[in-house]
Every structure is written in structure tokens, then in C-alpha cells.
Tab-separated table of C-alpha atoms in Angstrom:
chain	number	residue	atom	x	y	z
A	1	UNK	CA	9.903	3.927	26.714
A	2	UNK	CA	10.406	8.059	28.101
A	3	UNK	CA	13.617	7.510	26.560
A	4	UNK	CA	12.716	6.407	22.998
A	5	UNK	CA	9.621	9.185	23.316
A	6	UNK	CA	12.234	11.642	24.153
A	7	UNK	CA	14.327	10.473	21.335
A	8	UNK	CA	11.638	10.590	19.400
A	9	UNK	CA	10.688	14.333	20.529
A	10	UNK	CA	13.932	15.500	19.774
A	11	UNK	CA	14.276	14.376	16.093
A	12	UNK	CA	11.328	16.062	15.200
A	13	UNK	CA	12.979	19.161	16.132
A	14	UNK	CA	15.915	18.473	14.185
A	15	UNK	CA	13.462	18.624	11.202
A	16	UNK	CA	10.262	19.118	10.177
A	17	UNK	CA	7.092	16.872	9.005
A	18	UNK	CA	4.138	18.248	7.819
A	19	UNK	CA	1.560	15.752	6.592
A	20	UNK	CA	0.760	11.978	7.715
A	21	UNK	CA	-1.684	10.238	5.633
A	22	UNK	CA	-3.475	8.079	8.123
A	23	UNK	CA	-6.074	6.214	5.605
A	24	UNK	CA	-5.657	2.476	4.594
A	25	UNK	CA	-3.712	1.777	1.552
A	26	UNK	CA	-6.030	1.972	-1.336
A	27	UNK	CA	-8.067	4.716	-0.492
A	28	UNK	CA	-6.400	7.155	-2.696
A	29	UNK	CA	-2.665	7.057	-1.124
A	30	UNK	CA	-1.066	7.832	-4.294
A	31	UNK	CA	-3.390	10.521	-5.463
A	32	UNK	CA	-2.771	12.199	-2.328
A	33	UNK	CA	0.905	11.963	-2.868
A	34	UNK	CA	0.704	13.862	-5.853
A	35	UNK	CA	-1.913	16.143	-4.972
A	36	UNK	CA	0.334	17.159	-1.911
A	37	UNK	CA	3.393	17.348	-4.789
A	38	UNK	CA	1.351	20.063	-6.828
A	39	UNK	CA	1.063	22.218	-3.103
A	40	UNK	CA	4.859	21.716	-2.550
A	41	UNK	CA	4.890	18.934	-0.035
A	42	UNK	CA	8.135	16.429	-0.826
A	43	UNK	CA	6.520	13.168	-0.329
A	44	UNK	CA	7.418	9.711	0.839
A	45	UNK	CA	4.911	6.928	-0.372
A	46	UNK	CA	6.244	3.763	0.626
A	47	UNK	CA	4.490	1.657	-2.182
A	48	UNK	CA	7.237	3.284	-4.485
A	49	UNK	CA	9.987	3.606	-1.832
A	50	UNK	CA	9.897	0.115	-0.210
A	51	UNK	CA	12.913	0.570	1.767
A	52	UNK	CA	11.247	2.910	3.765
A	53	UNK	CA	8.708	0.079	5.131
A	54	UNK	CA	11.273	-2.335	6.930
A	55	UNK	CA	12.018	0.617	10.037
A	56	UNK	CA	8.731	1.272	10.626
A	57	UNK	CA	7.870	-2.567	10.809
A	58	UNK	CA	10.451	-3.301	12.785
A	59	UNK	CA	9.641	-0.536	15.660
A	60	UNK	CA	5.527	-1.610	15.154
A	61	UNK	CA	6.218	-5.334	15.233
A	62	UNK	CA	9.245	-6.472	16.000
A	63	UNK	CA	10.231	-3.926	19.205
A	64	UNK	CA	12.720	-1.819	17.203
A	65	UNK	CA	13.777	1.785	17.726
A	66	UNK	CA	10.954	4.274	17.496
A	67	UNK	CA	13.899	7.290	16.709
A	68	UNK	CA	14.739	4.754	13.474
A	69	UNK	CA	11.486	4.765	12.333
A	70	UNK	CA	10.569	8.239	12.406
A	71	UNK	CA	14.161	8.806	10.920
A	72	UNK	CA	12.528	7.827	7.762
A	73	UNK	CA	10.739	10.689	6.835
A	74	UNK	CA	13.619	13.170	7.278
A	75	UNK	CA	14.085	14.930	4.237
A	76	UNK	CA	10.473	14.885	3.612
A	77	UNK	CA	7.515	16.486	4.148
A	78	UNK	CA	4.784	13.930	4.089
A	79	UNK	CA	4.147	10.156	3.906
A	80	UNK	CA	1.781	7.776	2.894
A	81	UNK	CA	0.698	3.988	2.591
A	82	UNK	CA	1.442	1.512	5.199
A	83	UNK	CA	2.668	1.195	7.213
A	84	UNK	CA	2.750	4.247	7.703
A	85	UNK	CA	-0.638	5.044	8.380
A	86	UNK	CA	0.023	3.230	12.073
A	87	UNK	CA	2.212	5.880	13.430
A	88	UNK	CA	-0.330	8.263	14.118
A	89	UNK	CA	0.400	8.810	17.638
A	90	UNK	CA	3.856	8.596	17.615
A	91	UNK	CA	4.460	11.730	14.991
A	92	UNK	CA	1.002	13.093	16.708
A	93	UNK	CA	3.692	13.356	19.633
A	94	UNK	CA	7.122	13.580	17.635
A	95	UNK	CA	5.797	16.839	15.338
A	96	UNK	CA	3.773	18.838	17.002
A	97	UNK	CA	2.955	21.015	14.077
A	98	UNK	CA	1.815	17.832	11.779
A	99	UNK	CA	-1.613	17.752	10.264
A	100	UNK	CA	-3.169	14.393	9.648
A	101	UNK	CA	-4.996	13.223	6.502
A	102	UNK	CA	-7.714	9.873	6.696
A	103	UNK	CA	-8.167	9.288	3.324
A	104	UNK	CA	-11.534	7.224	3.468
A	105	UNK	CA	-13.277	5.181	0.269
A	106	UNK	CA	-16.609	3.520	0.799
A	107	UNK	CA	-15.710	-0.363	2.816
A	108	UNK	CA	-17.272	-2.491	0.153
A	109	UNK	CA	-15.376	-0.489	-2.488
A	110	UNK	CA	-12.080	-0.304	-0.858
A	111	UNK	CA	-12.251	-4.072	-0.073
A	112	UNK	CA	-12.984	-4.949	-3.808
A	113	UNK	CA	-9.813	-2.339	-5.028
A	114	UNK	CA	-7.499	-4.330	-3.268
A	115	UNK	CA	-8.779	-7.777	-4.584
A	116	UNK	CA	-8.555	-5.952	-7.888
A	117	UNK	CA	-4.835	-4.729	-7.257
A	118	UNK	CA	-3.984	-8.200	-5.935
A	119	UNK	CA	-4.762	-9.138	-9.761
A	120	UNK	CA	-2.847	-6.438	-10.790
A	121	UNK	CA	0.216	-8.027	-8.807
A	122	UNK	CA	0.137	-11.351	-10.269
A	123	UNK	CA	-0.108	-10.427	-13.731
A	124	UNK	CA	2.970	-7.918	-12.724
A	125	UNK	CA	4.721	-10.733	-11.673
A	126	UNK	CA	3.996	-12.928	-14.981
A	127	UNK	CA	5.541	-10.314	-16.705
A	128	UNK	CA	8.626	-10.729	-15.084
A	129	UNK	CA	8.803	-14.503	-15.448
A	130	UNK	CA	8.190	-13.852	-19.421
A	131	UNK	CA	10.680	-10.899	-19.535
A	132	UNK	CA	13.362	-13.025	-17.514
A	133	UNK	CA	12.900	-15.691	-20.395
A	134	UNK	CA	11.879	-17.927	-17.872
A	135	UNK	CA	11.036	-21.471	-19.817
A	136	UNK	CA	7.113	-22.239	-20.340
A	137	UNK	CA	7.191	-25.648	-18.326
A	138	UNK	CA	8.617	-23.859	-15.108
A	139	UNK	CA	5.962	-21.359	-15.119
A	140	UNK	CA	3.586	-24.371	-15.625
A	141	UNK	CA	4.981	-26.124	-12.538
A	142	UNK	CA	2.837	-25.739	-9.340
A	143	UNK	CA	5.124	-24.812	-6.871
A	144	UNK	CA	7.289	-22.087	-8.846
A	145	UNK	CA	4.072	-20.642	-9.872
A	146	UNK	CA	3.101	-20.321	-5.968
A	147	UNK	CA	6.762	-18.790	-5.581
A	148	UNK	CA	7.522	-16.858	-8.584
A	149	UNK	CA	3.796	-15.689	-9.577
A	150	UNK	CA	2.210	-14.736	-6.358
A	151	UNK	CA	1.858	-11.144	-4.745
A	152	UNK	CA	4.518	-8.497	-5.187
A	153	UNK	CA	5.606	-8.136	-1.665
A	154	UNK	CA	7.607	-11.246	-2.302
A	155	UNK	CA	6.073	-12.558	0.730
A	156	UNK	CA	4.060	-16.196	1.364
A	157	UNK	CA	0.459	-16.188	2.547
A	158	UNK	CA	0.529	-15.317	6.778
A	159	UNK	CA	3.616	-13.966	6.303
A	160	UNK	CA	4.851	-9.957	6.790
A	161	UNK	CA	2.212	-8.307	8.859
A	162	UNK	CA	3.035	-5.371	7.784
A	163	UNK	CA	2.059	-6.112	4.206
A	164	UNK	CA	-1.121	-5.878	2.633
A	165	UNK	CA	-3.446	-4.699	6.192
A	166	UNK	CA	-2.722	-8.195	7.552
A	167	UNK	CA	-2.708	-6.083	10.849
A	168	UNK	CA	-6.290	-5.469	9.923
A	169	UNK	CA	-7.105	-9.051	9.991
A	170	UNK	CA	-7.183	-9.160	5.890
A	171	UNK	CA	-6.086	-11.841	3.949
A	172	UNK	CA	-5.680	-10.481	0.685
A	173	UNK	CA	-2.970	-12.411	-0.790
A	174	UNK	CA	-5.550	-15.632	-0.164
A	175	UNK	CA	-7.250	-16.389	-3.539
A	176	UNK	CA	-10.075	-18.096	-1.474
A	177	UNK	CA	-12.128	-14.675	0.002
A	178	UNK	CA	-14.637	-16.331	2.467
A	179	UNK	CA	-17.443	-14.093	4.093
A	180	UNK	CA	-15.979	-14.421	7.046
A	181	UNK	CA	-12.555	-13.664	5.955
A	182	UNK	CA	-13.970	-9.830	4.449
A	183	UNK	CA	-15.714	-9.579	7.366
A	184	UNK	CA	-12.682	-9.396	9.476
A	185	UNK	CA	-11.259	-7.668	6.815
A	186	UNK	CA	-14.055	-5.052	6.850
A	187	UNK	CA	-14.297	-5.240	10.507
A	188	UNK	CA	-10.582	-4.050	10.644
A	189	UNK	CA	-10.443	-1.478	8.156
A	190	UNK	CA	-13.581	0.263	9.975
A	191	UNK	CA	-12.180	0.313	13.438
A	192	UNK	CA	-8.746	1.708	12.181
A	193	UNK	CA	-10.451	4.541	10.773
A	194	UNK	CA	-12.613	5.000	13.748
A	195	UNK	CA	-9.957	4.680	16.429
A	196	UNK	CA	-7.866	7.378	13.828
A	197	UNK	CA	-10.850	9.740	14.756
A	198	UNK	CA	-10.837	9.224	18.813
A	199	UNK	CA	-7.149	9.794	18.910
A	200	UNK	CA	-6.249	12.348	16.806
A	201	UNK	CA	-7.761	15.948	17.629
A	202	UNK	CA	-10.111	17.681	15.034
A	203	UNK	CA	-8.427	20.608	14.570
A	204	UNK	CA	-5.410	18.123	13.260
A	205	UNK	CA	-7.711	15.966	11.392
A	206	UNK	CA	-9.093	15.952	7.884
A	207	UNK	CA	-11.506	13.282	7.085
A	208	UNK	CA	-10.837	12.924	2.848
A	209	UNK	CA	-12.386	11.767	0.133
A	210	UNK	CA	-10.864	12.066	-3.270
A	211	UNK	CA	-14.084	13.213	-4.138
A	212	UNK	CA	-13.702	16.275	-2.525
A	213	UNK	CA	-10.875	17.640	-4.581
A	214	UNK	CA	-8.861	20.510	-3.569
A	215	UNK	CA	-11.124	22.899	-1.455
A	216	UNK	CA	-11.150	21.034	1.670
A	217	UNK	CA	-7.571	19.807	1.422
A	218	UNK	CA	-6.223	23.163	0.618
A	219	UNK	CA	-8.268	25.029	3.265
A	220	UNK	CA	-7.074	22.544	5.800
A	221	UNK	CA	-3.575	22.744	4.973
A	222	UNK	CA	-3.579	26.598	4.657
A	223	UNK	CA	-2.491	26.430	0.732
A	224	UNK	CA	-4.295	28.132	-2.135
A	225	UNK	CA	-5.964	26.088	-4.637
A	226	UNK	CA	-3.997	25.597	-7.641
A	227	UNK	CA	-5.045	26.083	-11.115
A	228	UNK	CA	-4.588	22.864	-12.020
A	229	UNK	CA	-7.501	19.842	-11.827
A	230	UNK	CA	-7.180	17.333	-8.767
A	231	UNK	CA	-5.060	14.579	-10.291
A	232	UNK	CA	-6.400	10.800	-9.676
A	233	UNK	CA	-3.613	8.549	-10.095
A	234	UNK	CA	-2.897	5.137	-9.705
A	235	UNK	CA	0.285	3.467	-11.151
A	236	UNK	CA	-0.332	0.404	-10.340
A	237	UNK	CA	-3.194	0.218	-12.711
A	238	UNK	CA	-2.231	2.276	-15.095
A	239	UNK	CA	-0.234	-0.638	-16.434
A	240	UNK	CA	-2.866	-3.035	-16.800
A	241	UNK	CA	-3.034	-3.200	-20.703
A	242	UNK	CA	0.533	-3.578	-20.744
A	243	UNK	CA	0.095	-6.309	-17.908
A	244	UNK	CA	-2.848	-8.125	-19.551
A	245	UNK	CA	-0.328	-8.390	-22.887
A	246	UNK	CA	2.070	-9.909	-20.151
A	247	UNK	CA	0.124	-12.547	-19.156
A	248	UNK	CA	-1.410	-13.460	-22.935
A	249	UNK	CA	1.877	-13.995	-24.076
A	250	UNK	CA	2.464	-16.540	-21.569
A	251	UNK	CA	-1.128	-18.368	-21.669
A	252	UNK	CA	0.157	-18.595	-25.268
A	253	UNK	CA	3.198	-20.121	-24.789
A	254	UNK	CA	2.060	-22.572	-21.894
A	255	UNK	CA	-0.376	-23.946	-24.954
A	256	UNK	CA	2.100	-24.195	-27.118
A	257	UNK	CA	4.488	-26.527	-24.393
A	258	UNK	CA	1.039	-28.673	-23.677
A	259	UNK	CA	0.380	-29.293	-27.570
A	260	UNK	CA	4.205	-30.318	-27.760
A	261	UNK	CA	4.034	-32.708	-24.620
A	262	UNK	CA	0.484	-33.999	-26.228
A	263	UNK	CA	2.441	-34.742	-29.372
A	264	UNK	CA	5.077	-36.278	-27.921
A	265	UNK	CA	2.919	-38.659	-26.062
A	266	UNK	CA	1.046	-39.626	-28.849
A	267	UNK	CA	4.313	-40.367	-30.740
């Protein structure tokens, strides 16, 4: 372990790393990316560069090498979404000079975006059975649709924890949400944000809302505030019409196959 700290302490003076996002993903991940973009930050968020999850995972689950993890983010200047937001303490200790950012969104709200953008990912995933020209009666068939249609991260339910705050006890990628199942959930996301603020030191800290806009992100980071307006982004979403097209298309031909079947029966 002094070893792979030492490691560790030694990369981050081969380069620097300025800005960990620390919030759950969610809570504004990618409109901190590009808010951090406008102030001249290179940023890595890991919900567009997926390669960049697999070292991390493997050093916070699986016992791989701390110095390949943090390897990640050379060439940039802050990071976001998870699992990223884990690694507090080890680029706490890594870069001195790094400045951590909780983005924060009201629980009940935050729980509900992610049901939302778990809909988001299914009807993302119809789209590529229709595009692929995959035939009606296979998207119709039970098991593909639990294979082909289900959440993005290509993975089955209980499967990466390091996808989709399983590590928070969440099980988003179940379609069946029972109380007890949020409250875990809930449970989880409030004591990572609250063990974020017992660890890392204040002066280090910013506690943000995208609410808040530039002032108290600037002033924390020591930038001035740029003429142009806070940006709110989401990808994701922003291809929703586009998505919902996706999926009528399909609905449409899946009615077509079952009045075709119907009249063959009848025949």
C-alpha cells in the first residue's frame, strides 16, 4: 500500500490535476464539464469517454493498481461522473493542489432523474435495434428484448458495481422501484455526500448547485466570470424527441408483425 501511495504521489507530480467532481452522477456532471470548458479546464467526463471507467473500477473493486487509475486523467485537467467521484482521497493525496467540486441536487429529485435517464437508455437502445434493421419478431421476443433493449452500460441487472451507483445500494436498472429499494438508494446517495464533506477539507471543498451559476464556482476556483450565461446541458436528454421517434417506429412495426401472425392464424 506505501508503495502504490508513493506511486501514486509521484505521478501527480509528473502532471497536474486541477478539479475532481465529487457529486453523484446526475447532479449536473455534464453541466459542470462544460461550465469548467468555458474557464479553460480540459475535461474528462467518463459518461462520454467510457474507456476511462474500466481503471478506476478495477483499482476500487477489483484490487488493481491505484498509479493506473489515476493515470487516467493525465492530459486533463478535471473529471467527472463515476466512478470517478470515489477517488476523492486518493487525488486528495495524489494532487495536492486539486480543488474538489460536490455537485448536490435535491435526493427526491436526483433519484427521479435517474429513473428518468434509465428511460432515456432503453429507448436509446430501441433505436439501435431499428437502425441495425433488426427484424420486428426478434425485438418482440422476451429474452433479446432483456439483452438487446435494456440499459446502456451493456450490463445485466446486479452486475458492474461500478455502473449506475450500485455502490450506493441503487438498483436503477430494476424496472420494479420498491420503497425499500429508494430507500437504500436514498440512504446511499446521502451518506456519500456527507462522508465527501468529513473528508475533504473546506478550504478544498465547494458544495454546488447548478443553481448557483458562476459566482461561487468562479470565486472558488480563482477564475473571472465569463460573459457568457451558465450553460445547463444534458446530452443524454437532449435526444429524447429523436428517441421517442425511435421507439414509435418500432411499436409500429411490432403491430404490424402481430396483425400478420393474427392473419395467418385465422387463415
Amino acid at each position: 500500500m506505501a508503495r502504490s501511495l508513493l506511486a501514486a504521489t509521484l505521478l501527480g507530480l509528473c502532471f497536474g490535476f486541477d478539479v475532481l467532481d465529487v457529486g453523484a452522477p446526475r447532479t449536473g456532471t455534464q453541466t459542470l464539464s462544460e461550465a469548467l470548458q468555458v474557464l479553460g479546464y480540459r475535461t474528462l467526463h467518463s459518461g462520454y469517454e467510457r474507456w476511462s471507467r474500466a481503471p478506476v473500477c478495477n483499482y476500487l473493486f477489483q484490487n488493481g493498481s491505484l498509479q493506473d487509475a489515476l493515470q487516467v486523467l493525465d492530459g486533463y485537467d478535471a473529471a467527472m461522473d463515476e466512478p470517478f467521484h470515489l477517488i476523492y482521497r486518493e487525488v486528495m493525496d495524489a494532487f495536492p493542489q486539486a480543488k474538489f467540486v460536490l455537485t448536490v441536487s435535491d435526493p427526491e429529485t436526483w433519484y427521479q432523474s435517474y429513473l428518468d435517464f434509465m428511460v432515456e437508455a432503453r429507448q436509446r437502445q430501441l433505436k439501435k435495434v431499428v437502425a441495425a434493421g433488426l427484424k420486428v419478431k426478434r425485438a418482440m421476443s422476451l429474452s433479446t428484448e432483456q439483452t438487446e433493449l435494456t440499459e446502456l452500460t451493456e450490463q445485466k441487472r446486479g452486475g458492474d458495481v461500478c455502473e449506475l451507483v450500485r455502490n450506493f445500494g441503487c438498483e436503477f436498472d430494476n424496472p420494479q422501484q420498491t420503497p425499500e429499494i429508494k430507500r437504500r438508494c436514498l440512504a446511499g446517495y446521502n451518506q456519500h455526500n456527507a462522508r465527501v464533506q468529513e473528508v475533504i477539507p473546506p478550504d478544498r471543498l465547494l458544495v454546488f448547485n447548478m443553481s448557483d451559476g458562476w459566482p461561487s464556482l468562479t470565486t472558488f476556483l480563482g477564475k473571472a466570470v465569463p460573459e457568457q450565461p451558465f450553460p445547463y446541458v444534458d446530452k443524454f436528454n437532449d435526444a429524447n424527441a429523436e428517441q421517442t421517434e425511435a421507439v414509435a417506429f418500432l411499436q409500429q412495426g411490432v403491430g404490424i408483425h402481430r396483425r400478420a401472425a393474427h392473419q395467418r392464424f385465422e387463415l
